[in-house]
Amino acid sequence: MNAIYILWLRQIKRYFRSKSRLVGSLGQPLLFLLALSFGFGPIFQKAGIGNYLEFLAPGIIAMGILFTALFSGIEIIWDKQFGFLKETLVAPVTRIKIMIGRTLGGATIATVQGIIVLLIASLIGFKFEMIGVIPSLAFMFLIALIFTALGTAIASMLEDMQGFQLIMNFLVMPIFFLSGAIFPLGDLPESISIITSSNPLSYGVDGLRGVLINSSHFGISLDLLVLIVTSGILLLIGGYLFSRIEI
Amino acid sequence: MKDAIVQVTGLVKKFGEIEAVRGIDFSVEHGSIFAFLGPNGAGKTTTIKILTTLLKPTSGKILVNGFDPLTHQNDVRRSFGIVFQDPSLDDELTAYENMEFHGVLYNIPQKLRKNRIEELLKFTELWERRNDLVKNFSGGMRRRLEIARGLLHHPKILFLDEPTLGLDPQTRNHIWEYIRNLNTKENITVFFTTHYIAEAEQSAKQVAIIDHGQIITRGTPEEIKRQAKTSSLEEAFISLTGKEIREETMGTKELFRNSHKMWRRS
Ligand SMILES: Nc1ncnc2c1ncn2[C@@H]1O[C@H](COP(=O)(O)OP(=O)(O)OP(=O)(O)O)[C@@H](O)[C@H]1O
Ligand SMILES: [Mg+2]
């Protein structure tokens, strides 16, 4: 328990100390919120679908979480290259505990990121159900857990940063764009619809919309179920791959 | 050997084509100070990584404190402490936080942890700088912190891979005194490598010399000097391993780390 806590604490300290990372990770969601909502808002309105900012904000919250969570996977490669990983890997603590501590740390940071995006969105006019805030935290944390575990799994298999960049580009962007974060999931062509409904982020975005603006495509219980099962599976895979690291 | 804390038989480690360790046998007596010497690239670090569960051997049998690192990883990990040859600190944490992290991970009770951290940081003259981030430390300060951290929990066996690398002679003596003291007072076995052969001559009770992945000789410093017919261990080392200079192969990791270092310092 102590070991998990100290590993968690380390992630938190590193995050809040790295000012550039804090600022950098806010810039992107803010840009997306502003550009997309001012850009597409009027069209959305004309099409009679409603307020685009309301629709978009949960998607951008999910995006902020996705990026931050996967990025905390990078930290394993970073620690491998700068040598600190050795220090944790020889400690008399099971690798599973180490992985859990790190993953919880990464997921906490990503959730904080989501909360910050929610605040920013509300500052620029996003109106949401107050009562949905608490359940939205649960959805944020599940999204964070899934993608931190995914980042851990990927980073455990890689030696250096280059491979990671490649996978991030071919993974993060598709996951984000094909999740319904920026467009509605109804009325999509069959092929796209298959992809979006097998993307775990779709359920995260949908769950956030469900609790924050009372509009859900899959239904909140299905969202929750898919997220919980996926995070369980990814934690197992991530834990397994992490426990096999050699340096 | 009956009272061996490390027992290695027929150990082989291959990295693809490279055979870094080619079937070595040796043992380390309980409570002794054991020097593992050899030129660059001989296979010392690789052997230590296998003994400390960081790498899996290609073949061979190993026991550390009676446990097999392949099947009883956590029992082995509970038995040793280590100071790595390569950097292993968290730059974004302070010196104190690095120590605290280690202490919690090794489950040292809070009061003892606090006292030992203070003692060791004072001993390595880092106490005044305990709340500075490690990224602002000099090379020697980092090394001292790594040693302080390695000594924080008192294991059965302490692996020191070139512990005094980059330290000035005063600090080296100072640290060796502390290590010898730990060895006699707490009966901690010390397994170390170094390129300062005089350190081995001064402190080691047993020496093994490895070259090109094979053990070429073992014994007390006296036995090895007698065998090589030299007056110092350093001369014996050179006469046994030859005068050729070993190519120091730098992996991508080292290159990366070095470029990082340059970038940090500039
Ligand atoms: N991960 C790796 N992949 C490929 N080759 C490796 C790897 N690690 C070590 N080697 C090779 O194994 C050999 C032994 O390396 P090792 O680091 O054990 O030497 P060493 O005795 O510790 O040398 P030094 O005194 O320079 O630290 C070298 O030829 C090295 O290039
Ligand atoms: Mg070495």
Coordinates of C-alpha atoms and ligand atoms in Angstrom, one line a residue:
Chain A
M1 CA 0.0 0.0 0.0
N2 CA 2.8 2.4 1.0
A3 CA 4.6 1.5 -2.2
I4 CA 1.6 2.2 -4.4
Y5 CA 1.1 5.5 -2.6
I6 CA 4.7 6.7 -3.0
L7 CA 4.7 5.8 -6.7
W8 CA 1.4 7.7 -7.1
L9 CA 2.8 10.7 -5.2
R10 CA 5.9 10.8 -7.4
Q11 CA 3.7 11.1 -10.6
I12 CA 1.7 13.8 -9.0
K13 CA 4.8 15.8 -7.9
R14 CA 6.4 15.5 -11.3
Y15 CA 3.3 16.7 -13.0
F16 CA 2.7 19.8 -10.9
R17 CA 6.4 20.7 -11.1
S18 CA 6.6 20.6 -14.8
K19 CA 5.0 24.0 -15.6
S20 CA 5.6 23.6 -19.3
R21 CA 3.7 20.4 -19.3
L22 CA 0.8 21.9 -17.4
V23 CA 0.5 24.9 -19.7
G24 CA 1.1 22.9 -22.8
S25 CA -1.6 20.4 -22.0
L26 CA -4.1 23.2 -21.6
G27 CA -3.3 25.0 -24.8
Q28 CA -4.5 22.2 -27.1
P29 CA -8.0 21.7 -25.5
L30 CA -8.5 25.4 -25.3
L31 CA -7.6 25.8 -29.0
F32 CA -10.0 23.0 -30.0
L33 CA -12.8 24.4 -27.9
L34 CA -12.5 27.9 -29.3
A35 CA -11.8 27.2 -32.9
L36 CA -14.3 24.4 -33.3
S37 CA -17.1 26.0 -31.3
F38 CA -16.8 29.4 -33.0
G39 CA -16.1 27.8 -36.4
F40 CA -18.8 25.1 -36.5
G41 CA -21.2 26.5 -34.0
P42 CA -23.3 28.5 -36.5
I43 CA -23.6 25.6 -38.9
F44 CA -24.6 23.3 -36.1
Q45 CA -27.2 25.8 -35.0
K46 CA -28.6 26.2 -38.5
A47 CA -28.9 22.4 -38.9
G48 CA -31.1 22.6 -35.8
I49 CA -29.1 20.2 -33.7
G50 CA -28.6 22.6 -31.0
N51 CA -25.7 24.3 -29.2
Y52 CA -22.4 23.0 -30.5
L53 CA -20.3 24.1 -27.5
E54 CA -22.5 22.0 -25.3
F55 CA -22.0 19.0 -27.6
L56 CA -18.3 19.6 -28.0
A57 CA -17.2 20.3 -24.5
P58 CA -17.5 16.7 -23.2
G59 CA -15.5 15.6 -26.3
I60 CA -12.7 18.0 -25.6
I61 CA -12.7 17.0 -21.9
A62 CA -12.2 13.5 -23.0
M63 CA -9.5 14.6 -25.4
G64 CA -7.5 16.3 -22.7
I65 CA -7.7 13.2 -20.6
L66 CA -6.8 11.0 -23.5
F67 CA -3.6 13.0 -24.3
T68 CA -2.5 13.3 -20.7
A69 CA -3.1 9.7 -19.9
L70 CA -1.3 8.3 -22.9
F71 CA 1.5 10.7 -22.3
S72 CA 2.0 9.4 -18.8
G73 CA 2.8 6.1 -20.5
I74 CA 5.7 7.9 -22.2
E75 CA 7.1 8.4 -18.7
I76 CA 8.1 4.7 -18.5
I77 CA 10.3 5.1 -21.6
W78 CA 11.6 8.3 -20.2
D79 CA 12.5 6.6 -16.9
K80 CA 14.0 3.7 -18.8
Q81 CA 16.3 6.1 -20.6
F82 CA 17.2 8.2 -17.7
G83 CA 17.8 5.2 -15.5
F84 CA 15.2 5.8 -12.8
L85 CA 13.2 2.8 -13.8
K86 CA 16.0 0.4 -12.5
E87 CA 15.5 1.9 -9.1
T88 CA 11.9 0.8 -8.9
L89 CA 12.4 -2.5 -10.7
V90 CA 14.9 -3.9 -8.2
A91 CA 12.9 -2.8 -5.2
P92 CA 11.2 -5.6 -3.1
V93 CA 7.8 -4.6 -4.5
T94 CA 5.9 -6.7 -7.0
R95 CA 5.9 -5.3 -10.5
I96 CA 2.1 -5.3 -10.4
K97 CA 2.1 -2.9 -7.5
I98 CA 4.6 -0.7 -9.2
M99 CA 2.4 -0.7 -12.3
I100 CA -0.7 0.1 -10.3
G101 CA 1.0 3.0 -8.5
R102 CA 2.2 4.5 -11.6
T103 CA -1.1 4.0 -13.5
L104 CA -3.1 5.5 -10.6
G105 CA -0.8 8.5 -10.6
G106 CA -1.1 8.9 -14.3
A107 CA -4.9 8.5 -14.2
T108 CA -5.2 11.0 -11.4
I109 CA -3.3 13.6 -13.3
A110 CA -5.4 13.0 -16.4
T111 CA -8.5 13.4 -14.4
V112 CA -7.3 16.7 -13.0
Q113 CA -6.7 17.7 -16.6
G114 CA -10.3 16.8 -17.5
I115 CA -11.5 18.9 -14.6
I116 CA -9.4 21.9 -15.7
V117 CA -10.9 21.6 -19.2
L118 CA -14.4 21.4 -17.8
L119 CA -13.6 24.7 -15.9
I120 CA -12.2 26.4 -19.0
A121 CA -15.2 25.3 -21.0
S122 CA -17.6 26.7 -18.5
L123 CA -15.7 29.9 -18.5
I124 CA -16.3 30.3 -22.3
G125 CA -20.0 29.5 -21.9
F126 CA -20.5 25.8 -21.5
K127 CA -23.7 25.1 -19.5
F128 CA -24.1 21.7 -17.9
E129 CA -26.1 19.9 -15.3
M130 CA -24.6 20.6 -11.9
I131 CA -25.9 17.3 -10.7
G132 CA -23.9 15.5 -13.4
V133 CA -20.5 16.8 -12.1
I134 CA -19.9 14.0 -9.6
P135 CA -20.8 11.2 -12.0
S136 CA -18.7 12.9 -14.7
L137 CA -15.7 12.6 -12.4
A138 CA -16.2 8.8 -12.5
F139 CA -16.3 8.8 -16.2
M140 CA -13.2 11.0 -16.4
F141 CA -11.3 8.7 -14.1
L142 CA -12.3 5.6 -16.1
I143 CA -11.2 7.2 -19.4
A144 CA -8.0 8.2 -17.7
L145 CA -7.4 4.7 -16.3
I146 CA -8.0 3.1 -19.7
F147 CA -5.5 5.2 -21.6
T148 CA -2.9 5.3 -18.9
A149 CA -2.9 1.5 -18.9
L150 CA -2.8 1.5 -22.7
G151 CA 0.2 3.9 -22.6
T152 CA 1.9 1.7 -20.0
A153 CA 1.4 -1.4 -22.1
I154 CA 2.8 0.3 -25.2
A155 CA 5.7 1.9 -23.4
S156 CA 6.6 -1.4 -21.8
M157 CA 7.3 -2.9 -25.2
L158 CA 9.4 0.0 -26.6
E159 CA 13.0 0.9 -26.1
D160 CA 13.0 4.5 -27.1
M161 CA 11.0 7.6 -27.8
Q162 CA 10.9 7.3 -31.6
G163 CA 8.7 4.2 -31.7
F164 CA 6.4 5.9 -29.2
Q165 CA 5.9 9.0 -31.3
L166 CA 4.9 6.8 -34.2
I167 CA 2.4 4.9 -32.2
M168 CA 1.0 8.0 -30.7
N169 CA 0.4 9.5 -34.1
F170 CA -1.2 6.5 -35.5
L171 CA -3.2 5.8 -32.4
V172 CA -4.1 9.0 -30.5
M173 CA -5.4 10.9 -33.5
P174 CA -7.7 8.1 -34.8
I175 CA -8.9 7.4 -31.3
F176 CA -9.8 11.0 -30.8
F177 CA -11.3 11.7 -34.2
L178 CA -13.3 8.5 -34.4
S179 CA -14.8 8.8 -31.0
G180 CA -17.7 11.1 -31.6
A181 CA -15.8 13.8 -29.6
I182 CA -16.5 16.3 -32.3
F183 CA -19.4 14.9 -34.3
P184 CA -22.6 13.1 -33.4
L185 CA -22.5 9.3 -33.6
G186 CA -26.0 8.9 -35.1
D187 CA -26.4 8.8 -38.9
L188 CA -22.9 7.6 -39.7
P189 CA -22.0 5.3 -42.6
E190 CA -21.9 1.7 -41.4
S191 CA -18.1 1.3 -41.8
I192 CA -17.4 4.4 -39.6
S193 CA -20.1 3.4 -37.2
I194 CA -18.4 0.0 -36.6
I195 CA -15.1 1.7 -35.8
T196 CA -16.6 4.3 -33.5
S197 CA -18.5 1.7 -31.6
S198 CA -15.4 -0.4 -31.0
N199 CA -13.5 2.7 -29.8
P200 CA -13.5 2.8 -26.0
L201 CA -13.2 6.6 -26.0
S202 CA -16.6 6.8 -27.8
Y203 CA -18.2 5.4 -24.6
G204 CA -16.2 7.8 -22.4
V205 CA -17.4 10.8 -24.5
D206 CA -20.9 9.5 -24.6
G207 CA -21.0 8.9 -20.9
L208 CA -19.7 12.4 -20.2
R209 CA -22.4 13.8 -22.5
G210 CA -25.0 11.6 -20.8
V211 CA -24.3 13.0 -17.3
L212 CA -23.3 16.6 -18.2
I213 CA -25.9 17.5 -20.9
N214 CA -28.4 14.7 -20.6
S215 CA -27.8 13.3 -24.1
S216 CA -26.5 9.9 -24.7
H217 CA -26.2 7.7 -27.8
F218 CA -25.4 4.3 -26.2
G219 CA -27.0 4.9 -22.8
I220 CA -25.1 5.6 -19.6
S221 CA -25.2 2.1 -18.2
L222 CA -23.7 0.6 -21.4
D223 CA -21.1 3.3 -21.4
L224 CA -20.1 2.5 -17.8
L225 CA -20.0 -1.2 -18.4
V226 CA -17.8 -0.9 -21.5
L227 CA -15.4 1.4 -19.7
I228 CA -15.1 -0.7 -16.7
V229 CA -14.5 -3.9 -18.6
T230 CA -12.0 -2.2 -21.0
S231 CA -10.1 -0.7 -18.1
G232 CA -9.9 -4.1 -16.4
I233 CA -8.6 -5.8 -19.5
L234 CA -6.0 -3.1 -20.2
L235 CA -4.8 -3.0 -16.7
L236 CA -4.2 -6.8 -16.9
I237 CA -2.4 -6.5 -20.2
G238 CA -0.4 -3.4 -19.1
G239 CA 0.6 -5.2 -15.8
Y240 CA 1.7 -8.3 -17.7
L241 CA 3.8 -6.4 -20.2
F242 CA 5.3 -4.2 -17.5
S243 CA 6.3 -7.2 -15.4
R244 CA 8.3 -8.5 -18.3
I245 CA 10.5 -5.4 -18.8
E246 CA 14.2 -6.1 -18.8
I247 CA 16.9 -3.4 -18.7
Chain B
M1 CA 31.4 -23.3 -1.2
K2 CA 29.1 -24.0 1.6
D3 CA 28.6 -20.6 3.1
A4 CA 28.1 -18.7 -0.2
I5 CA 25.6 -15.9 -0.5
V6 CA 26.0 -15.7 -4.2
Q7 CA 26.5 -18.9 -6.2
V8 CA 26.9 -18.8 -10.0
T9 CA 27.3 -21.8 -12.2
G10 CA 27.7 -21.9 -15.9
L11 CA 26.1 -18.4 -16.4
V12 CA 25.7 -17.4 -20.0
K13 CA 24.1 -14.2 -21.4
K14 CA 23.7 -13.4 -25.0
F15 CA 22.4 -10.2 -26.6
G16 CA 21.5 -11.5 -30.0
E17 CA 24.9 -12.2 -31.6
I18 CA 27.0 -10.7 -28.7
E19 CA 27.9 -13.2 -26.0
A20 CA 28.4 -10.9 -23.1
V21 CA 28.9 -13.6 -20.4
R22 CA 30.3 -17.0 -21.5
G23 CA 29.7 -19.6 -18.9
I24 CA 31.1 -18.2 -15.7
D25 CA 31.3 -19.9 -12.3
F26 CA 32.0 -18.2 -9.0
S27 CA 30.7 -17.8 -5.5
V28 CA 30.8 -15.1 -2.9
E29 CA 31.3 -15.9 0.7
H30 CA 28.9 -14.7 3.2
G31 CA 30.1 -11.5 4.9
S32 CA 33.0 -10.9 2.6
I33 CA 34.0 -8.0 0.4
F34 CA 34.2 -9.3 -3.1
A35 CA 35.7 -7.4 -6.0
F36 CA 34.6 -8.2 -9.5
L37 CA 37.3 -6.8 -11.8
G38 CA 37.6 -6.6 -15.5
P39 CA 38.3 -4.3 -18.5
N40 CA 35.5 -2.3 -20.2
G41 CA 32.9 -4.6 -21.8
A42 CA 34.1 -7.6 -19.8
G43 CA 30.6 -8.5 -18.7
K44 CA 30.6 -7.2 -15.1
T45 CA 27.4 -5.0 -15.3
T46 CA 25.6 -7.7 -17.3
T47 CA 26.4 -10.2 -14.5
I48 CA 25.2 -7.8 -11.8
K49 CA 22.0 -7.1 -13.7
I50 CA 21.3 -10.8 -13.9
L51 CA 22.0 -11.3 -10.2
T52 CA 19.7 -8.4 -9.4
T53 CA 16.7 -9.6 -11.5
L54 CA 17.0 -6.9 -14.1
L55 CA 18.0 -9.3 -16.9
K56 CA 17.2 -12.9 -17.5
P57 CA 20.1 -15.2 -18.1
T58 CA 20.4 -17.2 -21.4
S59 CA 21.5 -20.2 -19.3
G60 CA 23.1 -21.1 -16.1
K61 CA 22.2 -21.4 -12.5
I62 CA 22.2 -18.7 -9.9
L63 CA 21.5 -18.4 -6.2
V64 CA 21.4 -15.1 -4.4
N65 CA 20.9 -15.5 -0.6
G66 CA 19.6 -19.0 -1.4
F67 CA 17.0 -17.8 -3.9
D68 CA 16.8 -18.2 -7.6
P69 CA 16.3 -14.7 -9.3
L70 CA 14.3 -16.4 -12.0
T71 CA 11.7 -18.0 -9.8
H72 CA 11.9 -16.0 -6.5
Q73 CA 12.4 -12.5 -7.8
N74 CA 10.9 -10.8 -4.7
D75 CA 12.9 -12.9 -2.2
V76 CA 16.0 -12.0 -4.1
R77 CA 15.0 -8.3 -4.3
R78 CA 14.5 -8.3 -0.5
S79 CA 18.1 -9.6 0.0
F80 CA 20.1 -6.9 -1.8
G81 CA 20.8 -3.2 -2.2
I82 CA 22.5 -1.8 -5.3
V83 CA 24.3 1.2 -6.5
F84 CA 24.1 1.2 -10.3
Q85 CA 26.9 2.1 -12.7
D86 CA 24.5 4.3 -14.7
P87 CA 22.4 7.2 -13.4
S88 CA 19.3 6.1 -11.6
L89 CA 18.0 9.2 -9.8
D90 CA 14.8 11.1 -10.4
D91 CA 15.9 14.5 -11.6
E92 CA 12.6 16.1 -10.9
L93 CA 12.6 15.2 -7.3
T94 CA 14.7 16.7 -4.5
A95 CA 17.6 14.8 -2.9
Y96 CA 15.4 14.2 0.2
E97 CA 12.5 13.0 -1.9
N98 CA 14.7 10.5 -3.8
M99 CA 15.8 9.1 -0.4
E100 CA 12.3 9.1 1.0
F101 CA 11.0 7.3 -2.1
H102 CA 13.6 4.6 -1.7
G103 CA 12.9 4.3 2.0
V104 CA 9.2 3.8 1.5
L105 CA 9.7 1.4 -1.3
Y106 CA 12.0 -0.7 0.9
N107 CA 9.5 -0.5 3.8
I108 CA 11.9 1.1 6.3
P109 CA 9.8 2.2 9.3
Q110 CA 9.3 5.9 9.4
K111 CA 11.4 6.9 12.4
L112 CA 14.4 4.8 11.3
R113 CA 14.0 6.1 7.8
K114 CA 14.1 9.7 8.9
N115 CA 17.2 9.2 11.0
R116 CA 19.1 7.2 8.4
I117 CA 18.3 9.7 5.7
E118 CA 19.6 12.5 7.8
E119 CA 22.7 10.5 8.8
L120 CA 23.5 9.5 5.2
L121 CA 22.8 12.9 3.7
K122 CA 25.1 14.4 6.3
F123 CA 27.7 11.8 5.7
T124 CA 27.7 12.5 1.9
E125 CA 27.6 16.2 2.6
L126 CA 24.3 16.7 0.9
W127 CA 22.2 17.6 3.9
E128 CA 22.4 21.4 3.2
R129 CA 21.2 20.7 -0.4
R130 CA 18.5 18.2 0.6
N131 CA 15.6 20.3 -0.8
D132 CA 17.2 21.0 -4.1
L133 CA 16.1 19.2 -7.2
V134 CA 18.6 16.6 -8.3
K135 CA 18.6 18.1 -11.8
N136 CA 20.6 21.0 -10.4
F137 CA 23.3 18.7 -8.9
S138 CA 26.8 18.2 -10.2
G139 CA 28.0 14.7 -11.3
G140 CA 29.8 14.1 -8.0
M141 CA 26.8 15.1 -5.9
R142 CA 24.5 12.8 -7.9
R143 CA 26.9 10.0 -7.3
R144 CA 27.1 10.7 -3.6
L145 CA 23.3 10.7 -3.5
E146 CA 23.1 7.4 -5.3
I147 CA 25.5 5.9 -2.8
A148 CA 23.6 7.4 0.2
R149 CA 20.4 5.9 -1.2
G150 CA 22.0 2.5 -1.8
L151 CA 23.1 2.4 1.9
L152 CA 19.7 3.5 3.2
H153 CA 18.3 0.0 3.8
H154 CA 20.7 -2.5 5.3
P155 CA 20.5 -5.6 3.0
K156 CA 22.2 -8.9 3.3
I157 CA 24.3 -8.1 0.2
L158 CA 25.2 -4.8 -1.4
F159 CA 26.0 -4.6 -5.1
L160 CA 28.2 -1.6 -6.0
D161 CA 28.8 -1.2 -9.7
E162 CA 31.7 1.3 -9.9
P163 CA 30.4 3.1 -6.9
T164 CA 33.2 5.7 -6.8
L165 CA 33.1 6.5 -10.5
G166 CA 33.8 10.2 -10.9
L167 CA 34.5 11.0 -7.2
D168 CA 37.5 12.7 -5.9
P169 CA 40.1 10.7 -3.8
Q170 CA 38.9 12.2 -0.5
T171 CA 35.3 11.2 -1.1
R172 CA 36.3 7.8 -2.3
N173 CA 38.3 7.1 0.9
H174 CA 35.5 8.5 3.0
I175 CA 32.9 6.3 1.3
W176 CA 35.1 3.1 1.4
E177 CA 35.6 3.6 5.1
Y178 CA 31.8 3.7 5.6
I179 CA 31.3 0.6 3.4
R180 CA 34.0 -1.4 5.3
N181 CA 32.4 -0.4 8.5
L182 CA 29.0 -1.7 7.3
N183 CA 30.7 -4.9 6.3
T184 CA 32.3 -5.5 9.7
K185 CA 29.6 -4.1 12.0
E186 CA 26.5 -5.4 10.2
N187 CA 28.1 -8.3 8.4
I188 CA 26.8 -7.1 5.0
T189 CA 28.4 -8.8 2.1
V190 CA 29.8 -6.3 -0.4
F191 CA 30.0 -7.2 -4.1
F192 CA 31.7 -4.4 -6.1
T193 CA 33.3 -3.6 -9.4
T194 CA 35.8 -0.8 -10.0
H195 CA 38.4 0.4 -12.4
Y196 CA 40.4 1.8 -9.5
I197 CA 42.3 -1.4 -8.8
A198 CA 43.9 0.0 -5.7
E199 CA 40.4 0.2 -4.1
A200 CA 40.1 -3.5 -4.6
E201 CA 43.5 -4.2 -3.3
Q202 CA 42.7 -2.2 -0.2
S203 CA 39.2 -3.4 0.6
A204 CA 38.5 -6.8 -1.1
K205 CA 39.0 -10.1 0.6
Q206 CA 38.2 -12.0 -2.6
V207 CA 38.7 -11.0 -6.2
A208 CA 37.6 -12.4 -9.5
I209 CA 38.9 -11.1 -12.8
I210 CA 36.6 -11.4 -15.8
D211 CA 37.6 -10.7 -19.4
H212 CA 35.6 -11.2 -22.6
G213 CA 32.8 -12.8 -20.6
Q214 CA 35.0 -15.4 -18.9
I215 CA 36.6 -15.5 -15.5
I216 CA 40.3 -15.6 -15.9
T217 CA 41.3 -15.8 -12.3
R218 CA 40.0 -15.9 -8.7
G219 CA 41.5 -15.6 -5.3
T220 CA 42.6 -13.2 -2.6
P221 CA 44.6 -10.1 -3.8
E222 CA 47.7 -11.8 -2.4
E223 CA 47.1 -15.0 -4.3
I224 CA 46.5 -13.2 -7.5
K225 CA 49.7 -11.1 -7.1
R226 CA 51.7 -14.2 -6.4
Q227 CA 50.2 -16.0 -9.4
A228 CA 51.0 -13.0 -11.7
K229 CA 54.4 -12.4 -10.0
T230 CA 53.7 -8.7 -9.5
S231 CA 53.9 -6.4 -6.5
S232 CA 50.6 -4.7 -6.9
L233 CA 47.1 -5.9 -7.9
E234 CA 47.0 -3.3 -10.6
E235 CA 50.1 -4.7 -12.3
A236 CA 48.7 -8.2 -11.9
F237 CA 45.4 -7.0 -13.5
I238 CA 47.3 -5.6 -16.5
S239 CA 49.5 -8.6 -16.9
L240 CA 46.5 -10.9 -16.8
T241 CA 44.2 -9.0 -19.1
G242 CA 46.8 -7.7 -21.5
K243 CA 47.5 -4.1 -22.6
E244 CA 45.1 -3.8 -25.5
I245 CA 42.4 -1.1 -25.0
R246 CA 38.9 -2.3 -25.1
E247 CA 36.5 -0.7 -27.5
E248 CA 33.9 0.9 -25.4
T249 CA 30.7 0.2 -27.3
M250 CA 28.2 2.9 -26.6
G251 CA 24.6 1.7 -27.0
T252 CA 21.8 4.1 -28.0
K253 CA 20.8 4.4 -24.4
E254 CA 24.2 5.8 -23.4
L255 CA 24.4 8.1 -26.4
F256 CA 21.0 9.4 -25.6
R257 CA 21.9 9.9 -22.0
N258 CA 25.1 11.6 -22.8
S259 CA 23.5 14.0 -25.2
H260 CA 20.9 14.7 -22.5
K261 CA 23.7 15.5 -20.1
M262 CA 25.4 17.9 -22.4
W263 CA 22.1 19.6 -23.0
R264 CA 21.5 19.9 -19.3
R265 CA 24.9 21.3 -18.5
S266 CA 25.0 23.8 -21.3
Ligands
LIG1 N1 21.4 -4.4 -23.7 C1 22.5 -4.8 -24.4 N2 22.4 -5.1 -25.7 C2 23.4 -5.5 -26.4 N3 24.7 -5.7 -25.9 C3 24.9 -5.4 -24.6 C4 23.8 -4.9 -23.8 N4 24.3 -4.7 -22.6 C5 25.6 -5.0 -22.6 N5 26.0 -5.4 -23.9 C6 27.3 -5.8 -24.3 O1 27.7 -6.8 -23.4 C7 29.1 -6.7 -23.2 C8 29.4 -6.6 -21.7 O2 28.9 -5.3 -21.2 P1 28.9 -4.9 -19.7 O3 28.2 -3.7 -19.5 O4 28.5 -6.1 -18.9 O5 30.5 -4.7 -19.4 P2 31.2 -4.1 -18.1 O6 32.2 -5.2 -17.7 O7 30.3 -3.7 -17.1 O8 32.0 -2.9 -18.7 P3 32.4 -1.5 -18.1 O9 33.6 -1.6 -17.3 O10 32.7 -0.7 -19.3 O11 31.2 -1.0 -17.4 C9 29.6 -5.5 -24.0 O12 30.1 -5.9 -25.2 C10 28.3 -4.7 -24.2 O13 28.4 -4.0 -25.4
MG2 MG 29.8 -1.9 -16.3

